[in-house]
Short mmCIF file of C-alpha atoms and ligand atoms in Angstrom, two decimals:
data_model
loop_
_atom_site.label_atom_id
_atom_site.label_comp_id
_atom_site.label_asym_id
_atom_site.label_seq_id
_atom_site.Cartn_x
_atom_site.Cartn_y
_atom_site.Cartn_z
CA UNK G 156 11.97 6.76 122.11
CA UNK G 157 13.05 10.45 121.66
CA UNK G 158 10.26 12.33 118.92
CA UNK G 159 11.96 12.50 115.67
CA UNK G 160 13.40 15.89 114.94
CA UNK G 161 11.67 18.61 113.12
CA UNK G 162 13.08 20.74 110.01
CA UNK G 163 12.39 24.29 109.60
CA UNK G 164 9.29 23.75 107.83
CA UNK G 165 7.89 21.68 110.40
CA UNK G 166 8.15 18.46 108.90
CA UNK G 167 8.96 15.50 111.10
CA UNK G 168 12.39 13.59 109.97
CA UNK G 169 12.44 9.94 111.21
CA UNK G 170 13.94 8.31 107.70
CA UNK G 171 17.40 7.31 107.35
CA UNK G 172 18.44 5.53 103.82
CA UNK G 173 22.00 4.33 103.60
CA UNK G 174 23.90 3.78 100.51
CA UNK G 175 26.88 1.60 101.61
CA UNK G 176 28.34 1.04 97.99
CA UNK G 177 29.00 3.02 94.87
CA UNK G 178 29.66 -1.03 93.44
CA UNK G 179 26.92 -2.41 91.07
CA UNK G 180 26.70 -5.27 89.49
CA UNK G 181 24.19 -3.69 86.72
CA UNK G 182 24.38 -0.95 84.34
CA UNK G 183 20.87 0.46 83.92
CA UNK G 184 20.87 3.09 81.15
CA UNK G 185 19.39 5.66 83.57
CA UNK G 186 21.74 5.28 86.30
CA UNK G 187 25.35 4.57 85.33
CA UNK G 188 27.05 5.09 81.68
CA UNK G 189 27.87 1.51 80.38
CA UNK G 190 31.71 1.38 81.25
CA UNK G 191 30.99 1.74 84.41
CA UNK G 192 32.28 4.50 86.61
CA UNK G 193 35.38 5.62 88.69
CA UNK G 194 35.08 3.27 91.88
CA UNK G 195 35.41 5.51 95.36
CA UNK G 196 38.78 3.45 97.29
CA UNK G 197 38.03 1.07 99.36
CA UNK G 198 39.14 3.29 102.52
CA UNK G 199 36.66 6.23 101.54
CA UNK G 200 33.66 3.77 102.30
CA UNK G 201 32.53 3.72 105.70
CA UNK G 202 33.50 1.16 107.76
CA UNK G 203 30.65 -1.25 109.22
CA UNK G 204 31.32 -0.22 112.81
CA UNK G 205 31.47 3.46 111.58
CA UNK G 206 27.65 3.25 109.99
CA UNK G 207 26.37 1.23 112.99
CA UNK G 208 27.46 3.92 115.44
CA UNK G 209 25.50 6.82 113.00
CA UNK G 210 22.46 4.65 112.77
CA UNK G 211 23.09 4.92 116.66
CA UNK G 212 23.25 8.35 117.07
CA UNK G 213 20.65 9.24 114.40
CA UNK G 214 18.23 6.89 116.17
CA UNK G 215 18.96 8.60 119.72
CA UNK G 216 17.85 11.33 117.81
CA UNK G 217 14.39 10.24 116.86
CA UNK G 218 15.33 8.99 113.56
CA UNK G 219 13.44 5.50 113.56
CA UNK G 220 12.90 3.93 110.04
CA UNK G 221 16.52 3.01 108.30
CA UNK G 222 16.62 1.54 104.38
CA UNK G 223 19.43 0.00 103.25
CA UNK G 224 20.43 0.79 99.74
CA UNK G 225 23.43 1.63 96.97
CA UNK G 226 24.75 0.82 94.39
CA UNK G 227 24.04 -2.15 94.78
CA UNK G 228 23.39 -3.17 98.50
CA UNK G 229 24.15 -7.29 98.16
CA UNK G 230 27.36 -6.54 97.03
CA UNK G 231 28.88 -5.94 99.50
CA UNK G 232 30.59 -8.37 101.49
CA UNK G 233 29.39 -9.56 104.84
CA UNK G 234 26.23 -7.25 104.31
CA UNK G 235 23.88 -9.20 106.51
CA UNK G 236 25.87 -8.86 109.49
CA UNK G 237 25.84 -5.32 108.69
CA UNK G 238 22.04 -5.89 108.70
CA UNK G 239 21.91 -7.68 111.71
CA UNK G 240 23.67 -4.98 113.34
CA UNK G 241 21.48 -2.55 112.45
CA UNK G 242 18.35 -3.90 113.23
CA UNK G 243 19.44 -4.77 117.03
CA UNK G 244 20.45 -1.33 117.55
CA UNK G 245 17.60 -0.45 120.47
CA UNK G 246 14.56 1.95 119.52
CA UNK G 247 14.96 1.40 115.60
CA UNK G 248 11.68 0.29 114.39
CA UNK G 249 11.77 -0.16 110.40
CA UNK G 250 14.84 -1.89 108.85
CA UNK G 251 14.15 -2.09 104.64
CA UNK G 252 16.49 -2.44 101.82
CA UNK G 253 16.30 -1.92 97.98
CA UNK G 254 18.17 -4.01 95.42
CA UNK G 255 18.08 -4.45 91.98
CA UNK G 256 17.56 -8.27 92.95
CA UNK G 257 20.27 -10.30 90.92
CA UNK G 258 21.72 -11.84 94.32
CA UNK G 259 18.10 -11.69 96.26
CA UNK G 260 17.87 -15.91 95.48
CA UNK G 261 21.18 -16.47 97.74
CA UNK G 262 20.17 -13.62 100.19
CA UNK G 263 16.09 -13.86 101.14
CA UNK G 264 15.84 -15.80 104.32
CA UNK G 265 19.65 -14.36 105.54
CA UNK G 266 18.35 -11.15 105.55
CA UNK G 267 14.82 -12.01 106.48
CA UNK G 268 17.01 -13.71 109.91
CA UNK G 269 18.85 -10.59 110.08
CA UNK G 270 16.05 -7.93 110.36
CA UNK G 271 15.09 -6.73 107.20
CA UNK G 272 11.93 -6.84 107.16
CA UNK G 273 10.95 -4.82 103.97
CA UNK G 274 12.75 -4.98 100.41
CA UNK G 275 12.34 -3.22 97.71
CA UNK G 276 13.17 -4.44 93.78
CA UNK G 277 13.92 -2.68 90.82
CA UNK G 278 11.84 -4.30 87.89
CA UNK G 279 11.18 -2.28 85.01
CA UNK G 280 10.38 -4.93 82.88
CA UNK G 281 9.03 -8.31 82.33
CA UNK G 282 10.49 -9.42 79.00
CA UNK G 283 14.63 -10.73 79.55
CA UNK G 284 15.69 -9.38 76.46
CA UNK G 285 14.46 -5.74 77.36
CA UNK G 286 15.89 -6.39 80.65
CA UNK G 287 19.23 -6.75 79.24
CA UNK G 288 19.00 -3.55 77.22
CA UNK G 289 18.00 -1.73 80.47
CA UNK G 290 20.21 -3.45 82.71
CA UNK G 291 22.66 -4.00 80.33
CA UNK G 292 23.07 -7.52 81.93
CA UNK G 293 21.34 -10.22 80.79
CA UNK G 294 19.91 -11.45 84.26
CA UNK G 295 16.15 -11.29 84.17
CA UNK G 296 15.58 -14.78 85.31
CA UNK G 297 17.89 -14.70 88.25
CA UNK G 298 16.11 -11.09 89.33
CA UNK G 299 12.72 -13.12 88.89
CA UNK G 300 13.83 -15.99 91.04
CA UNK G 301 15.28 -13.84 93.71
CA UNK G 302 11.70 -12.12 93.60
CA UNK G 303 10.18 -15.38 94.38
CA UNK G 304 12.80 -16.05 96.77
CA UNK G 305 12.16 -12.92 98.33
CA UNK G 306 7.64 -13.90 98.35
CA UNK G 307 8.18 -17.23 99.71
CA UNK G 308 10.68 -16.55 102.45
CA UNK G 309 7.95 -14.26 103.71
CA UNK G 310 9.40 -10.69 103.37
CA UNK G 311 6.23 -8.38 103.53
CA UNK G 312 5.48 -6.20 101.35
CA UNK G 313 7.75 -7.33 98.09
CA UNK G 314 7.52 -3.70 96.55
CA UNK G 315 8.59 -4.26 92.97
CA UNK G 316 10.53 -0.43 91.60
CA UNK G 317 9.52 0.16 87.87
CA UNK G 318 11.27 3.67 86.07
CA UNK G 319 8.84 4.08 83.63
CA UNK G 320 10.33 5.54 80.24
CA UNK G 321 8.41 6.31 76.72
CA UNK G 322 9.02 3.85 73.68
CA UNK G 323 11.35 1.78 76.82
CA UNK G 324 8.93 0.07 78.80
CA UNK G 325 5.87 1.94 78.83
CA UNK G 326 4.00 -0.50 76.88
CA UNK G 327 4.58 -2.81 79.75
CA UNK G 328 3.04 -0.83 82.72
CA UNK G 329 -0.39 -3.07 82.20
CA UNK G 330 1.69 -5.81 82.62
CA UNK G 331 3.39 -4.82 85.20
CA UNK G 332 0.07 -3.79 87.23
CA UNK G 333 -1.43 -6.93 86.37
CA UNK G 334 1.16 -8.53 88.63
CA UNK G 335 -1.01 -7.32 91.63
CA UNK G 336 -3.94 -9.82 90.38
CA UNK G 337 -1.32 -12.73 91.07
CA UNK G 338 0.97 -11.86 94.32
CA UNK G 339 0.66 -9.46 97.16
CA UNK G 340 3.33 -7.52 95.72
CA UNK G 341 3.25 -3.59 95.70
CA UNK G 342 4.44 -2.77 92.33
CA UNK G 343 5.39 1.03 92.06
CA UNK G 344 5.81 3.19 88.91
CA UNK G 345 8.39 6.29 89.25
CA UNK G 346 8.85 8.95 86.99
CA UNK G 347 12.50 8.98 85.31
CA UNK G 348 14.66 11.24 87.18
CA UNK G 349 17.39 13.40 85.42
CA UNK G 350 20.14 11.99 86.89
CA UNK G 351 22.28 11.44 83.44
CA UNK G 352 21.90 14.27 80.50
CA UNK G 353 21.22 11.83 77.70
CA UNK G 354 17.69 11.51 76.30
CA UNK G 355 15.85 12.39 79.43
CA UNK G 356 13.36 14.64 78.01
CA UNK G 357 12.87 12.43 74.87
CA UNK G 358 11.62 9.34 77.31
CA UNK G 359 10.08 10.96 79.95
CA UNK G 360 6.81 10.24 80.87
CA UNK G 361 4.76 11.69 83.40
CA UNK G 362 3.02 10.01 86.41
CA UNK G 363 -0.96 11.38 85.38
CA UNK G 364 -0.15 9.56 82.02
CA UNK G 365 0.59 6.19 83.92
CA UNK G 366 -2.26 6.70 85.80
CA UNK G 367 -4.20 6.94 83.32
CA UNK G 368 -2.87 4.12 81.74
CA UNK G 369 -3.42 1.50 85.09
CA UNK G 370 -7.35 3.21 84.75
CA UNK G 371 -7.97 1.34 81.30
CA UNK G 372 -7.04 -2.14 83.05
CA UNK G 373 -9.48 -2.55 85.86
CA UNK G 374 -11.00 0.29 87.91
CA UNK G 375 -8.37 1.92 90.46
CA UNK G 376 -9.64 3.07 94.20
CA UNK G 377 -7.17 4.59 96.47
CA UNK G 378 -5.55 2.75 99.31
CA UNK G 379 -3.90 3.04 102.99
CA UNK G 380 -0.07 5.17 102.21
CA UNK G 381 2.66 3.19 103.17
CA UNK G 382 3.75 2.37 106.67
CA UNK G 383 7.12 4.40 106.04
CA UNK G 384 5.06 7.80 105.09
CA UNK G 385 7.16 7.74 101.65
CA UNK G 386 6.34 9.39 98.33
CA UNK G 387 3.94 7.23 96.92
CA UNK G 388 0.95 7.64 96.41
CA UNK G 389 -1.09 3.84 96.69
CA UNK G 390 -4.29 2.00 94.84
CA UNK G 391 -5.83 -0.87 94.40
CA UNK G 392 -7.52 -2.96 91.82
CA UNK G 393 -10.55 -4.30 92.69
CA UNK G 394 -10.28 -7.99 93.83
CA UNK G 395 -6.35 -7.92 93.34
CA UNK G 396 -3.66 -9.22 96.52
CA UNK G 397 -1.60 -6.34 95.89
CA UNK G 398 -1.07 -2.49 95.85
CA UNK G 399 -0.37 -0.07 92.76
CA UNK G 400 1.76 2.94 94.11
CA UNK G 401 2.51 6.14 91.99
CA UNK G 402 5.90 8.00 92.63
CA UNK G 403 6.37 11.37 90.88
CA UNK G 404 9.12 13.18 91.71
CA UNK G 405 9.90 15.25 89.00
CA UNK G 406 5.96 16.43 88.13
CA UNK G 407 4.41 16.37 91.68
CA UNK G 408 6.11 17.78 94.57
CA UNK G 409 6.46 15.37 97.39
CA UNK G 410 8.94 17.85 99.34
CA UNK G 411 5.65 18.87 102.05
CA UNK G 412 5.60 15.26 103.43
CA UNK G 413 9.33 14.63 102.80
CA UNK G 414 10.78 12.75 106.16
CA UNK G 415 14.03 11.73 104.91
CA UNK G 416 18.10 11.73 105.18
CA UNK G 417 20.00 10.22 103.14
CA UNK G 418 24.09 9.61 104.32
CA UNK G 419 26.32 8.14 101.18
CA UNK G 420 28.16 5.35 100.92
CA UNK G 421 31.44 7.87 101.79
CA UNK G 422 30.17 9.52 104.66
CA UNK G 423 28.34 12.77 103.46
CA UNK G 424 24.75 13.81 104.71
CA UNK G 425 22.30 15.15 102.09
CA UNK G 426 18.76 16.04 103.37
CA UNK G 427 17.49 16.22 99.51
CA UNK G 428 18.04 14.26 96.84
CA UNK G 429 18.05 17.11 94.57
CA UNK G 430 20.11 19.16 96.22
CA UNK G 431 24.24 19.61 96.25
CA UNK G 432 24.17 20.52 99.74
CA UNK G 433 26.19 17.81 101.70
CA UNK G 434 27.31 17.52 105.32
CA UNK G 435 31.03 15.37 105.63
CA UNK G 436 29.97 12.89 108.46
CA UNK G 437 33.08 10.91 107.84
CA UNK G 438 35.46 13.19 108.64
CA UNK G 439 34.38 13.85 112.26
CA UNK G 440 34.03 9.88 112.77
CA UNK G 441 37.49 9.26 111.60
CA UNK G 442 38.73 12.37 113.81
CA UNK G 443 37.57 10.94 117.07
CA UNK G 444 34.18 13.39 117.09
CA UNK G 445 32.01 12.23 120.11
CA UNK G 446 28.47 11.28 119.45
CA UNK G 447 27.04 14.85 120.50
CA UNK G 448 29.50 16.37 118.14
CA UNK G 449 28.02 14.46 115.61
CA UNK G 450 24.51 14.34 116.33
CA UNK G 451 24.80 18.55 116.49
CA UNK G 452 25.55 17.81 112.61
CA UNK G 453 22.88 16.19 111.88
CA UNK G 454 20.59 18.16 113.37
CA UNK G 455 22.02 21.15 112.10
CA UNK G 456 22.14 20.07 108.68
CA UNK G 457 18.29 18.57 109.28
CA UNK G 458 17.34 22.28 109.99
CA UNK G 459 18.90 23.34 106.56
CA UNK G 460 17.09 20.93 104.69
CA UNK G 461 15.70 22.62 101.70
CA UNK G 462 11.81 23.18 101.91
CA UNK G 463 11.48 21.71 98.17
CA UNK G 464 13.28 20.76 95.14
CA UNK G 465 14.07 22.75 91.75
CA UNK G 466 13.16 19.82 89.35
CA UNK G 467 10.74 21.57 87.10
CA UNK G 468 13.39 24.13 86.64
CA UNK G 469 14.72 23.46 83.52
CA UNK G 470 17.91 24.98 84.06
CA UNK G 471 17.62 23.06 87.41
CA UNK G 472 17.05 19.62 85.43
CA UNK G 473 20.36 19.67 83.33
CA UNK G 474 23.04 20.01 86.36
CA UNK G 475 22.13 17.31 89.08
CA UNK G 476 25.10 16.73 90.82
CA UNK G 477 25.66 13.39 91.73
CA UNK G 478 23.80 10.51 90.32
CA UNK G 479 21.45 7.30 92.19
CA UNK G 480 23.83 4.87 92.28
CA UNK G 481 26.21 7.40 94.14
CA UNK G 482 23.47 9.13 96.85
CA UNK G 483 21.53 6.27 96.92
CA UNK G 484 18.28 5.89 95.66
N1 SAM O 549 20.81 -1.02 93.01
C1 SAM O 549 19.62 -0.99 93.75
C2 SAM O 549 18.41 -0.97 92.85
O1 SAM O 549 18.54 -0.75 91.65
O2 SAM O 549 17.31 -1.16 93.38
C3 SAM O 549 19.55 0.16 94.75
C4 SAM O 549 20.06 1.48 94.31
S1 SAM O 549 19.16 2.24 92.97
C5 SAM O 549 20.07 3.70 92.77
C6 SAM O 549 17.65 2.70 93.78
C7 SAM O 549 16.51 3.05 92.89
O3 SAM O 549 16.85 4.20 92.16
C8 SAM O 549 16.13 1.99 91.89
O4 SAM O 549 14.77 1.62 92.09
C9 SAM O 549 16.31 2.67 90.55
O5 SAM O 549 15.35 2.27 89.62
C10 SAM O 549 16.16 4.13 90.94
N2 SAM O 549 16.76 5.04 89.98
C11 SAM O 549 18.05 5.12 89.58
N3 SAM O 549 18.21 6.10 88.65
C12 SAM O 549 16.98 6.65 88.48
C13 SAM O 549 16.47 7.70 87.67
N4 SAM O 549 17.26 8.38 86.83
N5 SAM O 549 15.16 8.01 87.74
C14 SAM O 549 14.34 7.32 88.59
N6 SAM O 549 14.75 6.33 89.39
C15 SAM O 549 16.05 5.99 89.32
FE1 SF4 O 550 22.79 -0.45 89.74
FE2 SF4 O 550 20.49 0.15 90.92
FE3 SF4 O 550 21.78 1.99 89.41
FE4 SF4 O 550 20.66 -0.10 88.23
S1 SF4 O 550 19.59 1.49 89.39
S2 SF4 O 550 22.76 0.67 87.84
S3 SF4 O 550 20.92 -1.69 89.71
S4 SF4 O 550 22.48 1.13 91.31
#
């Protein structure tokens, strides 16, 4: 396996995520207004064949960990063969996804069969009818059951997603935490983002205030980071099956340990989520580009990546370019 490339600041870049749909088939307040937004045509998406062959190349490259991701991922059809094509494609070692989990009942064990070994869930609440305000969908059961679904087909870790947000669902992060006591799950709490103008500042809450929160339930010791070397930062209750992790974008800088790419569902490389800098991959594929032509790309747009974000700027906070559902989260 080649050594994953290094960016100019040294850090090591071996994590691909993959948004293969702008298509949802939720509306969370945070991420997309509730109409819904202008879907990309169908022939601006890349192809199957065309993200197996840059999961290819990236991997001859050194990249090794990919996550599957959106939109929403299980939307699209024939995803787990995309899956299964992924995760055969030689030296690749990690093959995750995240969903928002309303199609994870019909879709465990397939994927589970088709390589993916990890998934992620969005969760940010535990009570249906907030769900449906969050969601705007009123599907909390069926993202519960494809939770279970997801436990008991043996995917391992579940890692359950929770945005937390003041006077939203902040009275539920004991709740939340207290799912560790009961399942291995690893149930993560992120800082809101400013993805859409609205209320952001109004809700906002910051990680130390969560953490300090999950210390008045049971006493907190630190655990192992996770195996992909993301943001979070992980703990354990005493005595409970499961992990607490802690992501905060917006008030701590992860940017140091930051190992990761992230290609859209339309072809463009960004090497930070925060930034507007974007690399067409697309074009070259559809243009008969040979591999090297578009490996150079990568790794010339891996050696721009930014050494760290703007967030705290608040200038910075008001003009993100492109929301979650459209880089991929
Ligand atoms: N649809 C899938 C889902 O919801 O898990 C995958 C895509 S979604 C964009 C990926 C993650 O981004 C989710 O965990 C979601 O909670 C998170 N996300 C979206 N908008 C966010 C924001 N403004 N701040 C923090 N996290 C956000
Ligand atoms: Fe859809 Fe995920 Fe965005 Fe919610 S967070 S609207 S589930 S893409």
């Amino acid at each position: 396996m080649p050594a994953p490339p290094t960016d100019s600041f040294h850090r090591k870049i071996d994590y691909l995520r993959l948004s293969i749909t702008d298509r949802c088939n939720l509306r969370c307040t945070y991420c997309m207004p509730e109409s819904g937004v202008a879907r990309l045509d169908h022939t601006e998406i890349l192809r199957y064949e065309e993200i197996v062959r840059l999961v290819r190349i990236a991997v001859s490259k050194g990249i090794s960990k990919v996550r599957i991701t959106g939109g929403e991922p299980l939307v699209r059809k024939d995803v787990l063969s995309l899956c299964e094509s992924i995760s055969r494609v030689p030296g690749l070692s990690s093959l995750s996804l995240t969903t928002n989990g309303v199609l994870l009942s019909d879709f465990a064990v397939g994927l589970l069969q088709a390589g993916v070994r990890r998934i992620n869930v969005s969760l940010d609440t535990l009570k249906p009818e907030r769900f449906a305000k969050i969601a705007r969908k009123d599907l909390f059961n069926q993202v519960w059951a494809g939770i279970m679904a997801a436990e008991e087909a043996g995917i391992s870790p579940v890692k359950l997603n929770a945005v937390i947000m003041c006077g939203v669902n902040d009275d539920e992060i004991e709740d939340l935490a207290r799912l560790t006591f009961r399942f291995p799950f690893h149930v993560r709490f992120i800082e809101l983002m400013p993805f859409r103008q609205s209320d952001h500042e109004s809700v906002f809450m910051p990680a130390s205030e969560i953490l300090e929160r999950l210390r008045r339930v049971a006493p907190l010791e630190a655990s192992s980071a996770d195996e992909s070397n993301g943001p979070a930062l992980y703990y354990r209750f005493q005595g409970a099956l499961g992990k607490i992790g802690i992501i905060s974008p917006v008030s701590g800088h992860f940017c140091p340990s930051c190992n990761r790419l992230r290609i859209t569902s339309d072809g463009k490389l960004r090497t930070c989520l925060f930034s507007s800098d974007e690399t067409d991959l697309r074009g070259p594929l559809r243009q008969g580009a040979p591999d090297e032509e578009i490996a150079a790309a990568l790794l010339a747009a891996i050696n721009k990546k930014p050494e760290k974000h703007q967030l705290s700027s608040p200038v910075f906070r008001k003009c993100i370019s492109r929301p979650m559902f459209s880089i991929g989260g």
